[in-house]
Coordinates of C-alpha atoms in Angstrom, one line a residue:
Chain Q
M1 CA 66.9 12.1 84.2
S2 CA 70.2 13.0 85.6
T3 CA 72.1 11.1 88.1
P4 CA 71.9 12.2 91.7
L5 CA 74.7 14.3 93.2
L6 CA 77.8 12.2 93.7
E7 CA 79.5 13.6 96.7
S8 CA 82.7 11.7 96.2
A9 CA 83.1 12.9 92.6
I10 CA 86.6 14.4 92.1
F11 CA 87.4 15.7 88.6
D12 CA 91.2 15.7 89.1
P13 CA 93.2 13.5 91.5
A14 CA 95.4 16.5 92.1
E15 CA 92.6 17.9 94.3
T16 CA 93.2 15.2 96.9
L17 CA 97.0 15.3 96.9
P18 CA 98.3 14.6 100.4
V19 CA 99.4 17.9 101.9
P20 CA 103.2 17.1 102.0
E21 CA 103.2 16.1 98.4
R22 CA 101.3 19.2 97.4
R23 CA 103.7 21.4 99.3
A24 CA 106.6 19.8 97.4
L25 CA 104.8 20.4 94.1
Q26 CA 104.1 24.0 95.2
A27 CA 107.7 24.7 96.0
R28 CA 108.8 23.3 92.6
R29 CA 106.1 25.3 90.7
L30 CA 106.8 28.4 92.7
A31 CA 110.5 28.4 91.7
E32 CA 109.4 27.9 88.1
T33 CA 107.0 30.8 88.4
V34 CA 109.7 33.1 89.8
R35 CA 112.0 32.1 87.0
R36 CA 109.2 32.9 84.4
A37 CA 108.3 36.1 86.1
A38 CA 111.9 37.3 86.0
A39 CA 111.5 37.6 82.2
V40 CA 109.1 40.5 82.9
P41 CA 111.0 43.8 83.5
F42 CA 108.6 44.8 86.2
Y43 CA 109.2 41.6 88.2
R44 CA 112.9 41.5 87.4
D45 CA 113.2 44.9 89.1
A46 CA 110.8 44.0 92.0
L47 CA 112.6 40.7 92.6
G48 CA 115.9 42.6 92.5
R49 CA 114.7 45.1 95.1
A50 CA 113.4 42.3 97.3
G51 CA 116.7 40.4 96.9
A52 CA 114.8 37.3 95.9
G53 CA 115.0 35.0 93.0
A54 CA 114.1 31.5 91.9
D55 CA 117.2 30.1 93.8
A56 CA 115.8 31.5 97.1
I57 CA 112.7 29.2 96.8
R58 CA 113.2 26.1 98.8
S59 CA 109.6 25.6 100.1
A60 CA 106.2 27.1 99.4
D61 CA 106.7 29.3 102.5
D62 CA 109.4 31.1 100.7
V63 CA 106.7 32.9 98.8
R64 CA 107.0 35.4 101.7
R65 CA 110.3 36.6 100.4
L66 CA 108.7 37.8 97.1
P67 CA 107.4 41.2 96.3
F68 CA 103.7 42.0 96.3
T69 CA 101.8 42.9 93.1
T70 CA 98.9 45.4 93.2
K71 CA 96.1 46.4 90.8
D72 CA 98.0 49.6 90.3
D73 CA 101.0 47.6 89.0
L74 CA 98.8 46.0 86.5
R75 CA 97.3 49.3 85.5
Q76 CA 100.7 50.9 85.0
S77 CA 101.7 48.0 82.8
Y78 CA 98.7 48.7 80.5
P79 CA 98.0 47.1 78.1
L80 CA 100.1 44.0 78.2
G81 CA 103.3 45.0 80.0
L82 CA 103.5 42.0 82.3
L83 CA 103.6 39.4 79.5
A84 CA 106.2 36.7 80.3
V85 CA 105.9 35.1 76.9
P86 CA 106.3 36.4 73.3
R87 CA 103.0 37.8 71.9
A88 CA 103.0 35.1 69.4
E89 CA 102.3 32.6 72.1
L90 CA 99.1 34.2 73.3
A91 CA 95.9 32.4 72.8
R92 CA 93.4 34.8 74.4
V93 CA 93.1 38.1 76.2
H94 CA 90.5 39.0 78.8
G95 CA 90.1 42.1 80.8
S96 CA 88.6 43.6 84.0
S97 CA 87.1 47.0 84.4
G98 CA 89.6 49.7 85.6
T99 CA 89.3 53.1 87.3
T100 CA 90.1 55.1 84.2
G101 CA 87.6 53.4 82.1
K102 CA 90.3 51.3 80.5
P103 CA 90.3 47.6 81.5
T104 CA 93.3 45.8 82.9
F105 CA 94.1 43.0 80.5
V106 CA 95.1 39.5 81.3
A107 CA 96.5 37.1 78.8
Y108 CA 96.6 33.4 78.3
T109 CA 98.6 30.9 76.3
R110 CA 97.1 27.8 74.9
A111 CA 98.3 25.9 77.9
D112 CA 96.9 28.5 80.3
L113 CA 93.5 28.1 78.7
D114 CA 93.8 24.4 79.1
T115 CA 94.7 24.7 82.8
W116 CA 91.9 27.2 83.4
S117 CA 89.3 24.9 81.8
G118 CA 90.4 22.1 84.1
L119 CA 90.2 24.3 87.2
V120 CA 86.7 25.4 86.3
A121 CA 85.7 21.8 85.6
R122 CA 87.0 20.9 89.1
F123 CA 84.6 23.1 91.0
L124 CA 81.7 22.4 88.7
V125 CA 82.1 18.7 89.4
A126 CA 82.6 19.3 93.1
G127 CA 79.2 21.0 93.0
G128 CA 77.4 18.3 91.1
L129 CA 78.0 18.8 87.4
R130 CA 78.0 15.6 85.3
P131 CA 78.5 15.1 81.6
E132 CA 74.8 14.5 81.0
H133 CA 73.7 17.9 82.3
L134 CA 72.7 20.9 80.3
V135 CA 74.1 24.2 81.7
H136 CA 72.6 27.6 81.2
V137 CA 75.3 30.2 81.3
A138 CA 73.9 33.7 81.9
F139 CA 77.3 35.3 82.4
G140 CA 78.4 38.0 80.0
Y141 CA 80.6 36.7 77.2
G142 CA 83.3 39.0 76.3
L143 CA 86.3 40.5 78.0
F144 CA 84.9 39.4 81.4
T145 CA 86.4 36.1 82.3
G146 CA 83.1 34.6 83.6
G147 CA 81.4 33.7 80.4
F148 CA 84.2 32.0 78.5
G149 CA 85.8 30.7 81.7
L150 CA 82.7 28.7 82.7
H151 CA 81.9 27.8 79.1
Y152 CA 85.1 25.9 78.5
G153 CA 85.0 24.4 82.0
I154 CA 81.6 23.0 81.3
E155 CA 82.7 21.6 78.0
R156 CA 85.7 20.0 79.8
V157 CA 83.4 18.2 82.1
G158 CA 81.6 17.0 79.0
A159 CA 78.3 18.7 79.8
A160 CA 76.3 20.8 77.3
V161 CA 76.3 24.5 77.3
V162 CA 73.6 27.0 76.5
P163 CA 75.6 30.2 76.1
A164 CA 72.7 32.5 76.9
A165 CA 74.9 35.4 78.1
G166 CA 73.3 38.3 79.9
G167 CA 70.1 40.3 79.4
N168 CA 66.5 39.7 78.3
T169 CA 65.5 37.8 81.5
P170 CA 62.1 36.6 80.3
R171 CA 63.9 35.0 77.4
Q172 CA 66.4 33.4 79.7
V173 CA 63.5 31.9 81.7
M174 CA 62.0 30.6 78.5
L175 CA 65.3 29.0 77.4
I176 CA 65.8 27.4 80.8
R177 CA 62.3 25.9 80.7
D178 CA 62.2 24.9 77.0
L179 CA 65.7 23.4 76.9
G180 CA 65.5 21.9 80.3
A181 CA 68.7 23.2 81.8
E182 CA 69.5 21.5 85.1
V183 CA 72.3 23.9 86.0
L184 CA 72.4 27.7 86.1
V185 CA 75.7 29.7 86.0
C186 CA 75.7 33.5 86.5
T187 CA 76.2 36.0 89.2
P188 CA 74.1 35.4 92.3
S189 CA 72.3 38.6 91.9
Y190 CA 71.4 37.8 88.4
A191 CA 70.2 34.4 89.5
L192 CA 67.8 36.1 92.0
H193 CA 66.6 38.4 89.2
I194 CA 65.9 35.4 87.0
A195 CA 64.0 33.9 90.0
E196 CA 62.0 37.1 90.4
V197 CA 61.1 37.2 86.7
A198 CA 60.2 33.6 86.7
R199 CA 57.9 34.2 89.6
A200 CA 56.3 37.2 87.9
E201 CA 55.6 35.0 84.9
G202 CA 53.7 32.6 87.1
Y203 CA 56.3 30.0 87.9
R204 CA 56.2 28.7 91.4
P205 CA 59.5 28.1 93.2
G206 CA 61.1 24.9 91.9
E207 CA 59.0 24.7 88.7
L208 CA 61.9 25.4 86.4
P209 CA 64.0 22.3 85.6
L210 CA 67.0 23.8 87.4
R211 CA 68.6 21.6 90.1
F212 CA 71.7 23.4 91.1
G213 CA 73.6 26.5 90.3
H214 CA 77.2 27.8 90.4
F215 CA 77.4 31.4 91.3
G216 CA 80.3 33.8 91.4
G217 CA 81.7 37.1 90.2
E218 CA 80.6 39.1 93.2
P219 CA 80.3 38.7 97.0
W220 CA 77.0 37.3 98.2
T221 CA 75.5 36.3 101.5
E222 CA 74.3 33.1 103.1
E223 CA 70.9 34.8 103.1
M224 CA 71.0 35.1 99.4
R225 CA 71.9 31.5 99.1
I226 CA 68.8 30.5 101.1
T227 CA 66.6 32.7 99.0
L228 CA 68.0 31.4 95.7
E229 CA 67.6 27.8 96.8
R230 CA 64.1 28.4 97.9
E231 CA 63.0 30.5 94.9
L232 CA 64.6 28.3 92.2
G233 CA 64.4 25.0 94.0
I234 CA 68.1 24.4 93.6
L235 CA 71.3 23.8 95.5
A236 CA 73.4 27.0 95.1
F237 CA 77.2 26.8 95.1
N238 CA 79.7 29.6 95.5
N239 CA 82.9 29.9 93.5
Y240 CA 85.7 32.5 93.5
G241 CA 88.1 33.8 91.0
L242 CA 89.5 37.1 89.6
S243 CA 90.8 37.8 86.2
E244 CA 94.2 38.9 87.5
V245 CA 94.8 35.4 88.9
V246 CA 93.0 33.4 86.2
G247 CA 89.3 34.1 86.4
P248 CA 86.7 31.7 87.9
G249 CA 88.4 28.5 89.1
V250 CA 90.6 29.9 91.8
A251 CA 88.3 28.3 94.4
G252 CA 84.9 26.7 94.7
E253 CA 82.6 24.8 97.0
C254 CA 82.1 21.1 97.0
S255 CA 78.7 19.6 97.9
H256 CA 79.6 19.8 101.6
R257 CA 79.7 23.6 101.3
T258 CA 82.3 24.0 104.1
G259 CA 84.0 26.9 102.3
M260 CA 85.6 27.2 98.9
H261 CA 88.4 24.8 98.2
V262 CA 91.4 26.8 96.8
Q263 CA 93.1 25.0 93.9
E264 CA 96.3 25.0 95.8
D265 CA 98.3 23.1 93.2
H266 CA 97.9 26.1 90.9
F267 CA 97.6 29.0 93.3
L268 CA 99.4 29.8 96.6
V269 CA 97.1 31.7 98.9
E270 CA 98.1 33.9 101.8
C271 CA 95.9 35.8 104.1
V272 CA 97.4 39.1 105.4
D273 CA 96.5 42.1 107.5
P274 CA 95.9 44.7 104.8
D275 CA 97.7 47.4 106.8
T276 CA 100.7 45.6 108.2
L277 CA 100.9 42.8 105.5
A278 CA 101.6 40.4 108.4
H279 CA 100.0 37.0 108.0
V280 CA 96.8 36.5 110.0
P281 CA 96.1 33.2 111.7
D282 CA 93.7 30.7 110.0
G283 CA 90.1 31.5 110.8
E284 CA 90.8 35.3 111.0
V285 CA 89.6 37.6 108.2
G286 CA 92.4 39.2 106.2
E287 CA 93.2 40.2 102.7
L288 CA 93.7 37.3 100.3
V289 CA 97.0 37.3 98.3
F290 CA 97.5 34.9 95.5
T291 CA 100.6 33.7 93.6
T292 CA 100.0 31.8 90.4
L293 CA 102.0 28.6 90.2
T294 CA 101.3 27.4 86.6
K295 CA 100.4 30.4 84.6
Q296 CA 102.6 31.1 81.7
A297 CA 101.5 34.2 79.8
M298 CA 101.1 36.3 82.9
P299 CA 102.3 34.9 86.1
V300 CA 101.5 37.0 89.2
L301 CA 103.5 37.1 92.4
R302 CA 101.6 37.8 95.6
Y303 CA 98.7 39.6 94.0
R304 CA 96.9 41.7 96.6
T305 CA 93.2 41.0 95.8
R306 CA 91.8 43.5 98.3
D307 CA 89.2 40.8 99.0
L308 CA 88.7 40.1 102.7
A309 CA 88.1 36.5 103.7
A310 CA 89.4 33.8 106.2
L311 CA 91.2 30.6 105.5
D312 CA 90.3 27.2 107.0
R313 CA 92.7 24.2 106.9
S314 CA 90.5 21.7 108.7
P315 CA 89.7 18.5 106.7
C316 CA 86.7 18.4 104.5
P317 CA 84.7 15.2 104.2
C318 CA 84.9 15.4 100.4
G319 CA 88.5 14.4 100.5
R320 CA 89.9 17.5 98.8
T321 CA 93.0 18.6 100.7
G322 CA 93.2 22.2 99.6
V323 CA 92.8 25.0 102.1
R324 CA 89.3 26.5 102.0
M325 CA 88.4 30.2 101.9
S326 CA 85.3 31.7 103.4
R327 CA 83.0 34.0 101.5
V328 CA 84.5 37.3 100.7
V329 CA 83.2 39.5 103.5
G330 CA 84.4 42.9 102.1
R331 CA 87.1 44.9 100.4
S332 CA 90.2 46.3 101.9
D333 CA 90.1 49.3 99.6
D334 CA 87.2 51.4 98.7
M335 CA 86.4 49.5 95.6
L336 CA 82.7 48.6 95.3
I337 CA 81.4 45.8 93.3
I338 CA 78.1 46.8 91.8
R339 CA 76.2 44.2 89.8
G340 CA 79.5 42.5 89.2
V341 CA 81.3 45.6 88.0
N342 CA 84.2 47.1 89.9
V343 CA 83.6 50.7 90.8
F344 CA 85.8 53.2 92.6
P345 CA 84.4 56.4 94.2
S346 CA 87.1 58.2 92.3
Q347 CA 85.4 57.3 89.1
V348 CA 82.2 58.9 90.2
E349 CA 84.2 62.0 91.2
E350 CA 85.8 62.0 87.7
A351 CA 82.3 61.9 86.2
L352 CA 81.1 64.8 88.3
L353 CA 84.1 66.8 87.3
R354 CA 83.3 66.2 83.7
V355 CA 80.0 67.9 84.2
E356 CA 81.0 71.5 84.3
G357 CA 80.4 73.2 87.5
T358 CA 79.4 70.3 89.6
A359 CA 80.7 70.4 93.1
P360 CA 82.6 67.4 94.2
H361 CA 80.4 66.7 97.2
Y362 CA 78.7 63.4 96.7
L363 CA 77.8 60.2 98.4
I364 CA 77.4 56.8 96.8
E365 CA 74.8 54.6 98.5
V366 CA 74.7 51.0 97.5
S367 CA 72.0 48.6 98.6
R368 CA 70.4 45.4 97.4
P369 CA 66.7 46.0 97.9
G370 CA 65.6 43.0 95.8
S371 CA 68.0 40.8 94.0
L372 CA 70.1 43.4 92.1
D373 CA 72.5 46.0 93.5
E374 CA 71.2 49.5 93.4
A375 CA 73.5 52.5 93.5
V376 CA 72.3 56.0 94.3
V377 CA 74.7 58.9 93.9
K378 CA 73.7 62.0 95.9
V379 CA 75.2 65.1 94.5
E380 CA 75.0 68.4 96.3
M381 CA 73.5 71.2 94.3
R382 CA 75.6 74.3 94.2
P383 CA 73.9 77.7 94.0
A384 CA 75.8 78.5 90.8
D385 CA 74.4 75.4 89.1
F386 CA 70.8 76.0 90.1
R387 CA 68.5 77.2 87.4
D388 CA 64.9 78.2 87.7
E389 CA 63.9 76.2 84.7
M390 CA 63.0 72.5 85.3
R391 CA 64.3 71.7 81.9
Q392 CA 67.8 73.0 82.7
L393 CA 67.9 71.2 86.0
Q394 CA 66.8 68.0 84.4
E395 CA 69.5 68.4 81.8
L396 CA 72.1 68.8 84.6
H397 CA 70.7 65.7 86.2
D398 CA 70.8 63.7 83.0
R399 CA 74.3 64.9 82.2
I400 CA 75.6 63.7 85.5
D401 CA 73.7 60.4 85.0
R402 CA 75.2 59.9 81.6
E403 CA 78.8 60.7 82.7
I404 CA 78.6 58.3 85.6
H405 CA 77.4 55.6 83.4
A406 CA 80.1 56.4 80.8
V407 CA 82.9 56.4 83.3
T408 CA 81.9 53.5 85.6
G409 CA 79.9 51.4 83.2
V410 CA 77.2 51.1 85.8
R411 CA 73.8 52.8 85.8
M412 CA 73.3 54.7 89.1
T413 CA 70.4 56.7 90.2
V414 CA 71.4 60.4 90.5
E415 CA 69.8 62.5 93.2
L416 CA 70.4 66.2 93.4
V417 CA 70.4 67.2 97.0
A418 CA 70.6 70.5 98.8
P419 CA 74.0 71.9 99.7
N420 CA 75.7 70.9 103.0
T421 CA 73.2 68.0 103.5
L422 CA 75.8 65.3 103.0
E423 CA 77.6 64.5 106.2
R424 CA 81.2 65.4 106.6
S425 CA 83.0 63.6 109.4
A426 CA 86.1 65.3 110.7
G427 CA 86.3 67.5 107.6
K428 CA 86.5 64.4 105.4
A429 CA 83.5 63.6 103.4
Q430 CA 82.2 60.1 103.5
R431 CA 82.0 58.9 99.9
V432 CA 80.4 55.5 100.2
L433 CA 77.6 53.9 102.2
D434 CA 77.4 50.2 101.4
H435 CA 74.2 48.9 103.0
R436 CA 74.9 45.5 101.6
R437 CA 77.7 44.9 104.0
T438 CA 75.5 44.8 107.0
G439 CA 74.5 41.3 107.7
R440 CA 77.1 39.7 105.5
A441 CA 78.9 36.8 107.1
Chain C
M1 CA 57.3 96.0 85.0
K2 CA 59.2 93.0 86.0
I3 CA 58.6 91.2 89.2
R4 CA 61.4 89.5 91.1
Q5 CA 60.7 85.9 91.8
L6 CA 62.7 83.7 94.1
S7 CA 63.3 80.1 92.9
L8 CA 64.3 77.6 95.6
F9 CA 65.9 74.2 95.0
L10 CA 64.1 71.4 97.0
E11 CA 65.0 67.8 97.5
N12 CA 62.1 65.5 96.9
R13 CA 61.6 64.3 100.5
P14 CA 59.3 65.1 103.4
G15 CA 59.9 68.4 105.2
Q16 CA 61.6 70.1 102.3
L17 CA 58.8 72.4 101.5
R18 CA 58.1 73.4 105.1
F19 CA 61.7 74.5 105.9
P20 CA 62.0 77.5 103.6
C21 CA 58.5 78.6 104.5
K22 CA 59.4 78.5 108.2
V23 CA 62.6 80.4 107.5
L24 CA 60.6 83.2 105.8
G25 CA 57.9 83.1 108.5
D26 CA 60.5 83.5 111.3
A27 CA 61.9 86.5 109.4
G28 CA 58.4 88.0 109.2
I29 CA 58.3 87.8 105.5
D30 CA 54.9 87.3 103.8
I31 CA 54.7 85.0 100.8
L32 CA 52.4 86.7 98.3
T33 CA 52.1 83.8 95.9
M34 CA 54.0 80.6 95.1
S35 CA 54.1 77.7 92.8
L36 CA 55.7 74.3 93.2
A37 CA 57.2 72.3 90.3
D38 CA 58.4 68.8 91.0
T39 CA 59.9 65.7 89.4
A40 CA 60.6 62.4 91.0
Q41 CA 64.1 63.7 91.9
F42 CA 63.7 67.3 93.0
G43 CA 61.5 70.3 93.1
I44 CA 61.6 74.0 92.4
L45 CA 59.6 76.3 94.7
R46 CA 58.9 79.6 93.1
L47 CA 57.7 82.4 95.2
V48 CA 57.0 86.1 95.2
V49 CA 57.6 88.2 98.3
K50 CA 57.8 92.0 98.6
E51 CA 61.2 92.1 100.3
W52 CA 62.9 89.8 97.9
Q53 CA 66.5 90.8 98.8
R54 CA 66.0 90.2 102.5
A55 CA 64.1 86.9 101.8
R56 CA 67.0 85.8 99.7
E57 CA 69.5 86.6 102.4
V58 CA 67.7 84.7 105.1
L59 CA 67.1 81.7 102.9
E60 CA 70.7 81.5 101.8
A61 CA 71.9 82.0 105.3
A62 CA 69.7 78.9 106.2
G63 CA 71.5 76.9 103.4
V64 CA 68.8 77.1 100.8
V65 CA 69.8 77.4 97.1
V66 CA 68.1 80.5 95.7
N67 CA 67.9 81.8 92.2
V68 CA 66.3 85.2 91.4
T69 CA 64.4 85.3 88.1
E70 CA 62.1 87.9 86.6
V71 CA 58.5 87.3 85.8
L72 CA 55.8 89.5 84.4
A73 CA 52.4 89.9 86.0
V74 CA 49.5 90.0 83.6
D75 CA 45.9 90.9 84.3
V76 CA 43.5 88.5 82.6
P77 CA 39.8 89.3 82.2
D78 CA 37.9 87.1 84.7
R79 CA 35.6 85.5 82.2
P80 CA 35.5 82.4 80.1
G81 CA 38.1 82.7 77.3
G82 CA 40.0 85.5 79.1
L83 CA 43.2 83.6 79.4
A84 CA 42.9 82.2 75.8
G85 CA 42.6 85.8 74.6
V86 CA 45.7 86.9 76.4
L87 CA 47.6 83.9 75.2
E88 CA 46.5 84.7 71.7
A89 CA 48.1 88.1 72.1
F90 CA 51.3 86.4 73.3
E91 CA 51.3 84.2 70.3
K92 CA 50.8 87.1 67.9
A93 CA 53.6 89.0 69.5
G94 CA 55.8 86.0 69.2
V95 CA 56.4 85.7 73.0
G96 CA 57.1 82.2 74.3
V97 CA 55.9 81.1 77.8
E98 CA 58.3 79.1 80.0
Y99 CA 55.8 78.6 82.7
M100 CA 53.0 80.5 84.5
Y101 CA 51.0 80.4 87.7
A102 CA 48.3 82.4 89.3
F103 CA 48.7 85.3 91.6
A104 CA 46.4 85.4 94.6
S105 CA 44.7 88.7 93.9
R106 CA 42.2 90.4 96.1
E107 CA 40.4 91.9 93.2
R108 CA 38.3 89.0 92.3
G109 CA 35.5 89.3 89.8
R110 CA 37.1 91.8 87.5
H111 CA 40.3 90.1 86.5
A112 CA 42.6 87.4 87.6
T113 CA 46.4 88.0 87.7
L114 CA 48.8 85.5 86.4
L115 CA 52.6 85.4 86.6
F116 CA 54.4 84.5 83.5
R117 CA 58.0 83.4 83.1
L118 CA 58.8 84.4 79.5
E119 CA 61.7 84.0 77.2
D120 CA 63.6 87.3 77.1
P121 CA 61.4 89.1 79.6
D122 CA 62.5 92.7 78.5
R123 CA 61.7 92.1 74.9
A124 CA 58.5 90.3 75.8
A125 CA 57.3 93.2 78.0
K126 CA 57.6 95.6 75.1
L127 CA 55.9 93.4 72.6
L128 CA 53.1 92.6 75.0
E129 CA 52.4 96.2 75.9
A130 CA 52.4 97.1 72.2
A131 CA 49.9 94.3 71.8
G132 CA 47.6 95.8 74.4
V133 CA 48.2 93.2 77.2
K134 CA 48.0 94.8 80.6
L135 CA 51.2 94.2 82.6
V136 CA 50.9 94.9 86.3
P137 CA 53.9 96.8 87.9
S138 CA 55.3 95.2 91.0
D139 CA 54.2 98.2 93.2
E140 CA 50.7 97.8 92.2
L141 CA 50.8 94.1 92.6
F142 CA 51.9 94.3 96.2
A143 CA 49.5 97.2 96.9
R144 CA 46.6 95.1 95.7
S145 CA 47.6 92.3 98.0
G146 CA 47.8 94.7 100.9
A147 CA 51.5 94.1 101.3

């Protein structure tokens, strides 16, 4: 039997650094980061334009003098243009999906991987993981940072890993049952799917050995947490990260679940109005902006995440002193996260254009009817594309289906609809209806 | 010999079949016969009307996607094995059938009339006539129906 949750467990004393000490540490590390970033031509130019350099950094607040970095900047530096170290120093490369079908790559030195594992270990321990536990990891292993990120974090804690990866859910249920995993790690929507499959196979809620789970990789709601906890008989913890910053381990919940503790000794977080870029007060929703403080291979300055959340600096009973972030409540751009994959409407448009003769009038409707995201793409039928034979129409439908999958990496349901049936507001077509956003905290 | 058939694209949701029928009704256009093909995603409504050009105009004006195709009307003896016999003639003539549906004929008892969408309708018409299959010209078809 495993030990009960130890609320006071802290993996790394740095998590409880008094605020003034941490701010001093942040200032030092920020200056180092700026110095490192200046080795990258992109940042050297950007810093030059902003009139800022390492010498300008006296306190952590001086981060505001630095230029922003966007996803576009990363894309334009494809594949590894933002490296701040020689290639020989790289230890690993991960990637996230991009709009063009090409991923944006992120790179790690040996020291980066070491730091990253420690950061993941922190939130795992904060949420109850102990060395005697067995953890079932149902994240994809590969370019995605989730699988390997969690894997090495679990090992750092000293717990055992079952690297189950994604897919074949009945088999996942079997592995969890037979190996007796106490902890589940995956996206929250996949956890719900596992719960559904387990139920379909005759398990009643709580019959699997699982006791708690760490879920991340996509935004989820409090309602989903309640369902997960009820269906799997677990405590469900939220964590946050993005490959551009490091991957999972940027922030995570402790057992008090008062928001996700940002690992402030490694990342500076700001919350800004996405339009004006002015800082918003604590408690108000804005776009999160992260500056890495310790990353070597690919430091990022003021990375605009497009994720909308609020910050909370009130003390947490766990003793951690880092600022906490709320759930991600939405995106400041039009990017959709469908089953953990980033999808832009422009990708769907690109797919439609690839299918000769398809009109660009379409609507992406995303919902989460059960546990998994569902995306429906409604495509207006053009008279010129219409054929009397069912077979030809089906072919058109299937071609659109294949292209959307090829470009976005996500399976969407394609619906051919009659012309002029999709609403156009003020001449501009609405491209996305995200029903998941309703009801989100 | 060939009959003009209108094919309409329908979304697969309630009310989609009624709408074009109402458009035609309001324009005083009588539907002589029709067939509905559907999948989970969409449907194709095929119909034969005498004033096919006007029908097309009013439907397109109402926003309906319309495609005009040519079909052949074939008289089939109204007795067991009648259709099989006709299809045998098709087979011997090397004529492939895309789809077919029945025509609501008022001459019951002697023969039934079926509409066939065939690969290469012009060539098929020649081959079928040579094979002794009775094709019904559109005038006669509409006259029989009292249109």
